[in-house]
CSV table of C-alpha atoms and ligand atoms in Angstrom, one decimal:
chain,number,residue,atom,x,y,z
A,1,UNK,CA,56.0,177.4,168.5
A,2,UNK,CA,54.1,174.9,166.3
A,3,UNK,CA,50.7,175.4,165.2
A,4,UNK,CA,48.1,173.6,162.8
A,5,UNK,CA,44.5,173.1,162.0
A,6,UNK,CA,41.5,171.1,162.8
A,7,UNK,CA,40.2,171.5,159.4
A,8,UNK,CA,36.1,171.7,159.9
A,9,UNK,CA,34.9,174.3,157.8
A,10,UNK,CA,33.5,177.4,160.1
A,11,UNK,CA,34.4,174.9,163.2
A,12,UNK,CA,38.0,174.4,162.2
A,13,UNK,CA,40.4,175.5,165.5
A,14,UNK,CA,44.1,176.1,165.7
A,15,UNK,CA,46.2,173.9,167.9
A,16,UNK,CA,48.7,175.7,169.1
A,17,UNK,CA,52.2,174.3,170.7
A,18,UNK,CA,54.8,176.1,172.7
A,19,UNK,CA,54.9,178.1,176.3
A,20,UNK,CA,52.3,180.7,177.7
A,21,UNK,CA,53.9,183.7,176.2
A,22,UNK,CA,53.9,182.0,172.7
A,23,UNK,CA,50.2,182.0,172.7
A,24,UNK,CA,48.4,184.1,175.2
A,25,UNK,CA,48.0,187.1,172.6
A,26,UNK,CA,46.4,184.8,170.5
A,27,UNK,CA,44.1,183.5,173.3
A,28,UNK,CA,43.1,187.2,174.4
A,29,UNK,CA,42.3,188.0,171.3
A,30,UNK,CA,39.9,185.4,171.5
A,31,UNK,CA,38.4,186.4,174.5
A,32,UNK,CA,38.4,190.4,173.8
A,33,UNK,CA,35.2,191.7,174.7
A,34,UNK,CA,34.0,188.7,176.7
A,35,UNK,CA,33.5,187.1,180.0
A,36,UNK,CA,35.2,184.0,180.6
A,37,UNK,CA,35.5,181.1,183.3
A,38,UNK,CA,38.5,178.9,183.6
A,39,UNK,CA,37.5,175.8,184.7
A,40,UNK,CA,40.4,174.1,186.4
A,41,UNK,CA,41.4,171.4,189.1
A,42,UNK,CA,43.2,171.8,193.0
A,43,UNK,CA,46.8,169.6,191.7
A,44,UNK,CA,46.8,172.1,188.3
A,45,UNK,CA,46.3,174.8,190.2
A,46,UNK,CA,48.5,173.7,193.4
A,47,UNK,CA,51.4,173.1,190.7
A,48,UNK,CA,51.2,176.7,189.8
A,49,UNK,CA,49.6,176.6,186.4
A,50,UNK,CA,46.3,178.4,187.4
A,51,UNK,CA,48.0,181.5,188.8
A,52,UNK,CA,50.7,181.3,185.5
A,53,UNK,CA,47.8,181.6,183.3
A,54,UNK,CA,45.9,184.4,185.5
A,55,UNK,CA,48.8,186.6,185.7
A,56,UNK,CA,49.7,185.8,181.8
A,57,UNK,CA,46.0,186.8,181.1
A,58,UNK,CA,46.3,190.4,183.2
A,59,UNK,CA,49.9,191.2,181.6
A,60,UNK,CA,47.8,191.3,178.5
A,61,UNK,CA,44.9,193.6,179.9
A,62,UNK,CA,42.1,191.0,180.2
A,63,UNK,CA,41.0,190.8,183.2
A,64,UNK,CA,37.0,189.7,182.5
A,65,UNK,CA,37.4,186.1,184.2
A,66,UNK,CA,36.7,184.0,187.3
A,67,UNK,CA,38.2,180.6,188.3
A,68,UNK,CA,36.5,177.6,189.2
A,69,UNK,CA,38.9,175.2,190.9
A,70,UNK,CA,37.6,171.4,191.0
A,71,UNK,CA,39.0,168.6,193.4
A,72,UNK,CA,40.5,166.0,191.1
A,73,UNK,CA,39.6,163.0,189.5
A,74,UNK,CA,37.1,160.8,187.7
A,75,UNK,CA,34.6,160.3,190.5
A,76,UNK,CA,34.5,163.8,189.8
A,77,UNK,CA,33.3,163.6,186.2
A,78,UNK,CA,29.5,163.2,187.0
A,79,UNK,CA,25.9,165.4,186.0
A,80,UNK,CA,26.6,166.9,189.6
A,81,UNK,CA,29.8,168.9,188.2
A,82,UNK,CA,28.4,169.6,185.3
A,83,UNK,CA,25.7,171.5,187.2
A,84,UNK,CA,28.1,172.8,189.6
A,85,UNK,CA,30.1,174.4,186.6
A,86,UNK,CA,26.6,175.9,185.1
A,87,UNK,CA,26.2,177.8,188.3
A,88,UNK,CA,29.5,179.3,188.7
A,89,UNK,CA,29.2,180.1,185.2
A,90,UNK,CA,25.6,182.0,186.6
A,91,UNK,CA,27.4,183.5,189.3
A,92,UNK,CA,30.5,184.8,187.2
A,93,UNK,CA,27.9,186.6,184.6
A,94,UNK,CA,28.8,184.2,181.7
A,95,UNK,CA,26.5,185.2,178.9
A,96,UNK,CA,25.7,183.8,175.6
A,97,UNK,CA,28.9,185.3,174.2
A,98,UNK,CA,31.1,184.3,176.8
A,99,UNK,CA,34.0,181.5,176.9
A,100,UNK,CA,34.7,178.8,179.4
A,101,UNK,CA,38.3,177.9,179.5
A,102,UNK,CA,39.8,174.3,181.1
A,103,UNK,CA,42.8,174.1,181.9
A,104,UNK,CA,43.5,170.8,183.1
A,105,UNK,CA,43.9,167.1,181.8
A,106,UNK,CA,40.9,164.9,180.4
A,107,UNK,CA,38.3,165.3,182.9
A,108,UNK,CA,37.9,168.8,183.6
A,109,UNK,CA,38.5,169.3,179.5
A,110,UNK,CA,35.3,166.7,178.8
A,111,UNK,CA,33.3,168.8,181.5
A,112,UNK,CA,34.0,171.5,181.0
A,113,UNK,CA,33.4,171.0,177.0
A,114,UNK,CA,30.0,169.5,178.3
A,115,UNK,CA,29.1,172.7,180.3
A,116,UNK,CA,30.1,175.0,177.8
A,117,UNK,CA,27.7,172.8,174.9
A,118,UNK,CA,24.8,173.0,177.3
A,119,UNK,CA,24.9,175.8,179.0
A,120,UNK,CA,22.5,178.9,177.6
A,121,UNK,CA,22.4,176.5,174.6
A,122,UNK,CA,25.8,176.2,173.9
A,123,UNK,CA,28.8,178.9,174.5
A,124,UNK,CA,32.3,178.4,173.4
A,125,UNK,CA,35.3,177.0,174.9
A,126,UNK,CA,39.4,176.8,174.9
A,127,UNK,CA,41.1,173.5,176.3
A,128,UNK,CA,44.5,174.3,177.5
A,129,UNK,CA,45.8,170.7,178.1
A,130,UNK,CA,47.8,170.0,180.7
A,131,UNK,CA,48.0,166.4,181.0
A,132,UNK,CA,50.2,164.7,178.0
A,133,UNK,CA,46.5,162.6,177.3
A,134,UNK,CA,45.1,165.3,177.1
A,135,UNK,CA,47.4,167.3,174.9
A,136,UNK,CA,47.3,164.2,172.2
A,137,UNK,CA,44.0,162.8,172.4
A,138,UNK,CA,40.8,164.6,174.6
A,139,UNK,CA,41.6,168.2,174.1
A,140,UNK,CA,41.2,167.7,170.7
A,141,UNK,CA,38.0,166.7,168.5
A,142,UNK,CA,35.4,167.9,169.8
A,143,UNK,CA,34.4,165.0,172.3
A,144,UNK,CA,33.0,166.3,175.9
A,145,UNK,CA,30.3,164.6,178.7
A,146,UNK,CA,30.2,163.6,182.0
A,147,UNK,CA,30.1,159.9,183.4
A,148,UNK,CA,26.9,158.2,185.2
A,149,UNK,CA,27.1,155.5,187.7
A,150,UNK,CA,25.9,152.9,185.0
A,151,UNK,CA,29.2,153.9,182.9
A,152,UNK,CA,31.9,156.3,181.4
A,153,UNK,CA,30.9,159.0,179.1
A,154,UNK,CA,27.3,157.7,178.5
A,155,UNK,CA,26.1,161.6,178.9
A,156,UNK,CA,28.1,164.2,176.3
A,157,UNK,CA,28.1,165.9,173.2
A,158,UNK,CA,30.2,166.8,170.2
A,159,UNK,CA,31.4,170.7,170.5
A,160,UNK,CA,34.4,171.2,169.3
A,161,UNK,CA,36.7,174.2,171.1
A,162,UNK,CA,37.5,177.6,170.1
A,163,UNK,CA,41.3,176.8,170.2
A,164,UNK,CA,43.3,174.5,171.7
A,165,UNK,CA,46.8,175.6,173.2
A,166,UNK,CA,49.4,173.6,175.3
A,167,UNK,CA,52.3,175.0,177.7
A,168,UNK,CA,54.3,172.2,177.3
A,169,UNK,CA,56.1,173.3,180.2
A,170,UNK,CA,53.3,172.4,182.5
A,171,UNK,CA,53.8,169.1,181.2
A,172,UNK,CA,57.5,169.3,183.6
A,173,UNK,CA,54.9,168.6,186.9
A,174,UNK,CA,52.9,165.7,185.9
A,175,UNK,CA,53.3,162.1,187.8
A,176,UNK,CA,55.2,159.8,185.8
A,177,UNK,CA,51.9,157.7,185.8
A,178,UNK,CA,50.3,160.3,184.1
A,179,UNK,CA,53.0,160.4,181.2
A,180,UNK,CA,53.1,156.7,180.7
A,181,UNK,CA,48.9,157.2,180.3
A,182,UNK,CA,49.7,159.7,177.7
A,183,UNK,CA,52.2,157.2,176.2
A,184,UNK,CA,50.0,154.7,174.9
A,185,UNK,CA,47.5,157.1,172.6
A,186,UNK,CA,51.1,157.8,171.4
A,187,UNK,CA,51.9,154.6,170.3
A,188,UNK,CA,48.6,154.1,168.7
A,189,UNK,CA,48.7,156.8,166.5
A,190,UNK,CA,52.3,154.8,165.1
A,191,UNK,CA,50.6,152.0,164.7
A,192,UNK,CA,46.8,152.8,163.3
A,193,UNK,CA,48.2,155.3,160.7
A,194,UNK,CA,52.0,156.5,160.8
A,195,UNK,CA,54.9,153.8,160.3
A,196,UNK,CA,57.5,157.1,160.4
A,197,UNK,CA,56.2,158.1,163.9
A,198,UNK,CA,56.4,154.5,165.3
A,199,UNK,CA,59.8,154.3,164.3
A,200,UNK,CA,60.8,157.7,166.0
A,201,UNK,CA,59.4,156.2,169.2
A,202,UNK,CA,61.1,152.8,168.7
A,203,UNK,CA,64.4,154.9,168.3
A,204,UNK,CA,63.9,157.4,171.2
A,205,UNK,CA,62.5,155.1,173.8
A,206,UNK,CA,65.2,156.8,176.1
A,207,UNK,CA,64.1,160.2,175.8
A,208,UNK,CA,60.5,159.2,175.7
A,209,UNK,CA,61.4,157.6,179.5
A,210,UNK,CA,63.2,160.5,180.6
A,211,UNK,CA,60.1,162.9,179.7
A,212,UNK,CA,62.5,164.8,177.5
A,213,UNK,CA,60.6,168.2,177.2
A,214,UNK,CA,61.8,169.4,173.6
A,215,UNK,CA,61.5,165.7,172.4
A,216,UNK,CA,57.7,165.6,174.2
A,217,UNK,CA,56.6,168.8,172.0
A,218,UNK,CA,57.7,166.7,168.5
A,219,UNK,CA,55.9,163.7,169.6
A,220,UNK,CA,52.5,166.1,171.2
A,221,UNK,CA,52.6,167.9,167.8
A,222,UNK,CA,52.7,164.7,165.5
A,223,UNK,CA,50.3,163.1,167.5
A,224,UNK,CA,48.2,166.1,167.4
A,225,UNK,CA,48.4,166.0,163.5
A,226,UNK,CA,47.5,162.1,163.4
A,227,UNK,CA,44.0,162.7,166.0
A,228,UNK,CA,43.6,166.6,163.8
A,229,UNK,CA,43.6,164.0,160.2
A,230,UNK,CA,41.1,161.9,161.5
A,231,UNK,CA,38.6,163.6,162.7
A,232,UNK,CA,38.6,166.0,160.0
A,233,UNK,CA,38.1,163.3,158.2
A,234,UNK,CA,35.0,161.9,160.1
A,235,UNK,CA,34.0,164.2,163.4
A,236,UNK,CA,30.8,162.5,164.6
A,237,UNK,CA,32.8,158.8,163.8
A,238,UNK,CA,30.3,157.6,161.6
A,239,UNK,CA,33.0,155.7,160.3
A,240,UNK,CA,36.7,156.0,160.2
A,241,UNK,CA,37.3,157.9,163.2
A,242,UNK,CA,36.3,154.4,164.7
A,243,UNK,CA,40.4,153.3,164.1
A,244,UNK,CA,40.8,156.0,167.1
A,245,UNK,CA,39.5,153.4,169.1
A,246,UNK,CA,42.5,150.4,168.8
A,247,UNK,CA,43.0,149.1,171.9
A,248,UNK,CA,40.1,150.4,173.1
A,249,UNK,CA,37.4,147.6,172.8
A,250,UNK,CA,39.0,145.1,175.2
A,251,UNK,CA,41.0,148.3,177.0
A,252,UNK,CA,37.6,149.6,178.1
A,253,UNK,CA,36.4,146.1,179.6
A,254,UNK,CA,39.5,145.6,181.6
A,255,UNK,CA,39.2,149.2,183.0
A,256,UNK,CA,35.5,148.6,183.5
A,257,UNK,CA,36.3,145.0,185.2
A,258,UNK,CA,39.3,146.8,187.3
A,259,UNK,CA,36.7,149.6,188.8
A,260,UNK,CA,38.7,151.4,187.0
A,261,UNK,CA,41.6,150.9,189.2
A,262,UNK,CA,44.0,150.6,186.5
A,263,UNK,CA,44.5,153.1,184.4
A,264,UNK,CA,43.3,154.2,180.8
A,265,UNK,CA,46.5,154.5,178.9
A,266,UNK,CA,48.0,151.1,180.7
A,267,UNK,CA,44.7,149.4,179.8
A,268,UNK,CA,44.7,150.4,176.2
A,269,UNK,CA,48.1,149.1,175.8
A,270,UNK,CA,46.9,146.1,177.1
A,271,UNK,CA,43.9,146.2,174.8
A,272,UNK,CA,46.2,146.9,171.8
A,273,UNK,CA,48.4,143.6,172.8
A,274,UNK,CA,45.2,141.2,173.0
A,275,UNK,CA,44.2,143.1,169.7
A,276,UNK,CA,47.1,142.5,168.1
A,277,UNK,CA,47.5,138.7,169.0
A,278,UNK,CA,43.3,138.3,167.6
A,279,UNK,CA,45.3,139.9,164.3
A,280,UNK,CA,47.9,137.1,164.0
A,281,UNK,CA,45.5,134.8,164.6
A,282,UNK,CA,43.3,135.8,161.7
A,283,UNK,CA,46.3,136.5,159.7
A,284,UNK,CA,45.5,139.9,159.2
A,285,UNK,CA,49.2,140.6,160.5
A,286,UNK,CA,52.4,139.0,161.0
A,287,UNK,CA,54.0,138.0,164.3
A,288,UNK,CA,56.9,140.6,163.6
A,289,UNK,CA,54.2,143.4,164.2
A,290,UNK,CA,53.3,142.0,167.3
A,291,UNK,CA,56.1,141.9,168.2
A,292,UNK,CA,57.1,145.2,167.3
A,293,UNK,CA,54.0,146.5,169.4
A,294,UNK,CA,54.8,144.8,172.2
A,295,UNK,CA,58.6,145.5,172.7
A,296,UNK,CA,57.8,149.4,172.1
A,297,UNK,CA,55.0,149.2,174.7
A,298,UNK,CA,57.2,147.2,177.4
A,299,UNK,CA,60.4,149.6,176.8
A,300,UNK,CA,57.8,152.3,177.7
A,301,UNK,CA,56.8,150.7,180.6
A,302,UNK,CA,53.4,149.5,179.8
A,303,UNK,CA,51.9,146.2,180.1
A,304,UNK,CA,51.0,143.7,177.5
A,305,UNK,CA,49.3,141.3,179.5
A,306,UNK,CA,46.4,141.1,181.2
A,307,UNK,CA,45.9,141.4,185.1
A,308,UNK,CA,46.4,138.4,187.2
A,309,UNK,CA,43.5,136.3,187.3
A,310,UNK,CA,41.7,137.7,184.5
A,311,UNK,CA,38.4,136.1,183.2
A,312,UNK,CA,38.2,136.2,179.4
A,313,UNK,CA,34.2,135.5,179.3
A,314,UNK,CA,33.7,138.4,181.4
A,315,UNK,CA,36.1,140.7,179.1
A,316,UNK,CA,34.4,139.4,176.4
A,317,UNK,CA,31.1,139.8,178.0
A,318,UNK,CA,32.2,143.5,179.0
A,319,UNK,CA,32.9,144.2,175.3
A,320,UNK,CA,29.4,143.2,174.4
A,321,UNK,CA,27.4,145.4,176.5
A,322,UNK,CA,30.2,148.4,175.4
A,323,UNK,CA,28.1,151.8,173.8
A,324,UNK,CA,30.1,151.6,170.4
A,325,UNK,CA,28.6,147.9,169.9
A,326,UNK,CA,25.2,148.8,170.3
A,327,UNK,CA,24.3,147.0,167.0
A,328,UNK,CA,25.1,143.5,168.5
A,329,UNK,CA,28.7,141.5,168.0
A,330,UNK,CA,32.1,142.9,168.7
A,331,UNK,CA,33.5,145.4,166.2
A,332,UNK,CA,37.2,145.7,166.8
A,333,UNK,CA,40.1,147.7,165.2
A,334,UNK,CA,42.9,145.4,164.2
A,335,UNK,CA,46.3,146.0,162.8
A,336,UNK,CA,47.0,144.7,159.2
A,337,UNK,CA,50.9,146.3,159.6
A,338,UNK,CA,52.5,148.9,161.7
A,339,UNK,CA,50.9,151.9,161.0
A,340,UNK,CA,48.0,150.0,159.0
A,341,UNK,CA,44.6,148.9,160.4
A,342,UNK,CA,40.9,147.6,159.4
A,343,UNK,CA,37.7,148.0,161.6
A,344,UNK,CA,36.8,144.7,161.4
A,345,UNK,CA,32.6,143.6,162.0
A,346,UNK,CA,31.3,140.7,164.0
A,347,UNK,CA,34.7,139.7,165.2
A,348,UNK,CA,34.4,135.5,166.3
A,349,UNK,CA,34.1,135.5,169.9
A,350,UNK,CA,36.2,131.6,170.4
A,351,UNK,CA,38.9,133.2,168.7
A,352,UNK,CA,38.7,136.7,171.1
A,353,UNK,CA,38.5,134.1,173.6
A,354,UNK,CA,41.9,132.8,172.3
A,355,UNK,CA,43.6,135.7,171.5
A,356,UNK,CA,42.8,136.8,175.3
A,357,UNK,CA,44.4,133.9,176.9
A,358,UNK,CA,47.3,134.5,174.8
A,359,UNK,CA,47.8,137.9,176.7
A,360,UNK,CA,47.0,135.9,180.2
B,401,ADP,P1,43.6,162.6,181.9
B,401,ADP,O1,44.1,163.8,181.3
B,401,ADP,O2,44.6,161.5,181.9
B,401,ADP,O3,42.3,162.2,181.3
B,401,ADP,P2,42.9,163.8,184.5
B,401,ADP,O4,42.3,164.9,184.0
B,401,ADP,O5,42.2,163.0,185.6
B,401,ADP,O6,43.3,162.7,183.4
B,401,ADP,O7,44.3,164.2,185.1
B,401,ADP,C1,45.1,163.2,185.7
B,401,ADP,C2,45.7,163.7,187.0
B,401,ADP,O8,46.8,164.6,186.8
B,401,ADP,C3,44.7,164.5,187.9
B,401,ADP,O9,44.9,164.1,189.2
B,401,ADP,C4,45.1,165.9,187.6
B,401,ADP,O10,44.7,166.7,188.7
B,401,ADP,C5,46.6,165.8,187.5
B,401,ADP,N1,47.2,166.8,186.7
B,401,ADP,C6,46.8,167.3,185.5
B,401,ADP,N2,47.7,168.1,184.9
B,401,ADP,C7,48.7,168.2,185.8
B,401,ADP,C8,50.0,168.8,185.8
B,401,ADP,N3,50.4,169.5,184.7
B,401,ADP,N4,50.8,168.6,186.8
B,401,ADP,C9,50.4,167.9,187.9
B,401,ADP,N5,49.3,167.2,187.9
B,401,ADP,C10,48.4,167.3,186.9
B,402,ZN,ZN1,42.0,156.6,175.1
């Protein structure tokens, strides 16, 4: 079992790595004396993982919950579920004291994050991750909302869990789709701040593709350590938290141009290729770490290129109208070295033009 910190003063939170039995004496403690809902969706729960964690909670005499099972998927992450979760939480007696619990992958963990920040005010909540996304990026930091039809995440707040634990054994059901997501958070932590970690990928790309389950926990726990830095460092990304977001900038416009057909993770690796490239360009980096970004990417399985037929002035246009560059221009995190980057202001749109049809 691995555990660390999320170093915020009276908010700090373990994370806590391992199997059901390593932490659910940890996690009852937690919830001794208390209500609690566990917030979950039908494939976690159809894999088995709800009933794991029900019968793992009674073995250890709590037995104050009620489930909430969700149907799955973003079109699911709207104000309407949110609402939905406040009135189970009504029905199941959840008080001010009480807990809610999600165990699922990123969008149950933002709602029910949201739910738990709003609901008599604010009541506190556990994220059991069970998507490998989740485990290295949303569970933790505090980030939770809801989408609205005008965009992603425009409705949320920062409330950071109780606790954050991971049965890396639910990871052994998850879609290779959903791995490969996971995959790409991973290889930005190597590149925005730990050279040592990108190596270790680069070196075990074959254990990486064959979802490796002791290799997975190294890789969830470092990642976890990179995201846990950070946001201690800045929680409400008033500044340097922003490097979280390589990849993001142009990722976000492709997804948002795809109707979000193509996936986060495969869109963020293509954001971090097109970011790269605007790098060389402006000789911020050499052409060795592009290259080195790409080739990790494609032996992973992720694109660095953009989708057939791709038009750069709407990307670029997409990127303007993005929350996080509210203040006019493009600000965009670009790598000075593997493992090294700079949030760089007002970035020349000709040459994001350039740098995008470079990844055509
Ligand atoms: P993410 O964690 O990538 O933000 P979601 O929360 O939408 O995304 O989860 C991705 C998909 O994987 C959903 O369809 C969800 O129901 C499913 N899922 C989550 N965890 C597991 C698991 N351990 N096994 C099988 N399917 C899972
Ligand atoms: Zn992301």
């Amino acid at each position: 079992m691995n555990t660390l910190t999320v170093d915020l003063g009276d908010r700090s939170y373990p994370i806590v790595l391992g199997n059901t039995a390593d932490w659910i004496e940890l996690l009852c403690e937690k919830l001794s004396g208390r209500t609690a809902l566990i917030i979950t969706d039908e494939n976690v729960d159809a894999a088995g993982h709800l009933e794991k964690l029900e019968k793992a909670l009674a073995a250890n005499n709590y037995t104050d919950f009620q489930s909430l099972i969700l149907p799955p998927g973003e079109e699911h992450k709207s104000l309407a579920t949110v609402e939905f979760i406040a009135k189970a939480a009504v029905a199941a007696k959840l008080d001010r004291k009480s807990c809610m619990i999600a165990l699922s992958g990123g969008v149950v963990g933002d709602l029910t994050g949201f739910a738990a920040a709003i609901y008599m005010r604010g009541i506190e909540f556990i994220q059991l991750p069970t998507t490998l996304l989740a485990a290295v990026d949303s569970s933790v930091g505090g980030k939770t909302g809801a989408d609205l039809p005008e965009g992603k995440n425009l409705i949320g707040a920062f409330h950071q869990p109780q606790m954050v634990a991971l049965d890396t054994d639910t990871l052994s059901t998850l879609p290779e789709t959903e791995y490969r997501n996971g995959l790409a958070e991973v290889v930005k932590y190597g590149m925005i701040m730990d050279k040592d970690f990108f190596a270790l990928l680069q070196n075990n790309t074959e254990k990486l593709n064959s979802f490796d389950p002791g290799f997975y926990a190294k890789i969830i726990i470092r990642s976890c350590e990179c995201k846990a830095g950070v946001v201690a460092g800045d929680e409400r990304e008033q500044g340097s938290r922003a490097i979280l977001n390589y990849g993001h900038t142009v990722g976000h416009a492709v997804e948002k141009l795809s109707n979000f057909a193509l996936p986060h993770g495969r869109a963020v690796a293509i954001g971090m290729a097109a970011a790269v490239r605007l790098a060389v360009l402006m000789d911020l980096c050499s052409k060795d770490v592009e290259a080195l970004q790409n080739q990790l990417l494609t032996e992973l399985k992720l694109p660095t290129r953009l989708p057939e037929n791709s038009d750069v002035d709407a990307i670029v246009q997409a990127m303007k109208s993005d929350k996080k560059n509210s203040s006019g221009g493009i600000t965009m995190v670009l790598p000075t070295a593997v493992g090294e980057v700079k949030i760089v202001k007002g970035v020349d749109e000709e040459l994001l033009k350039t740098a995008l049809k470079g990844v055509l």
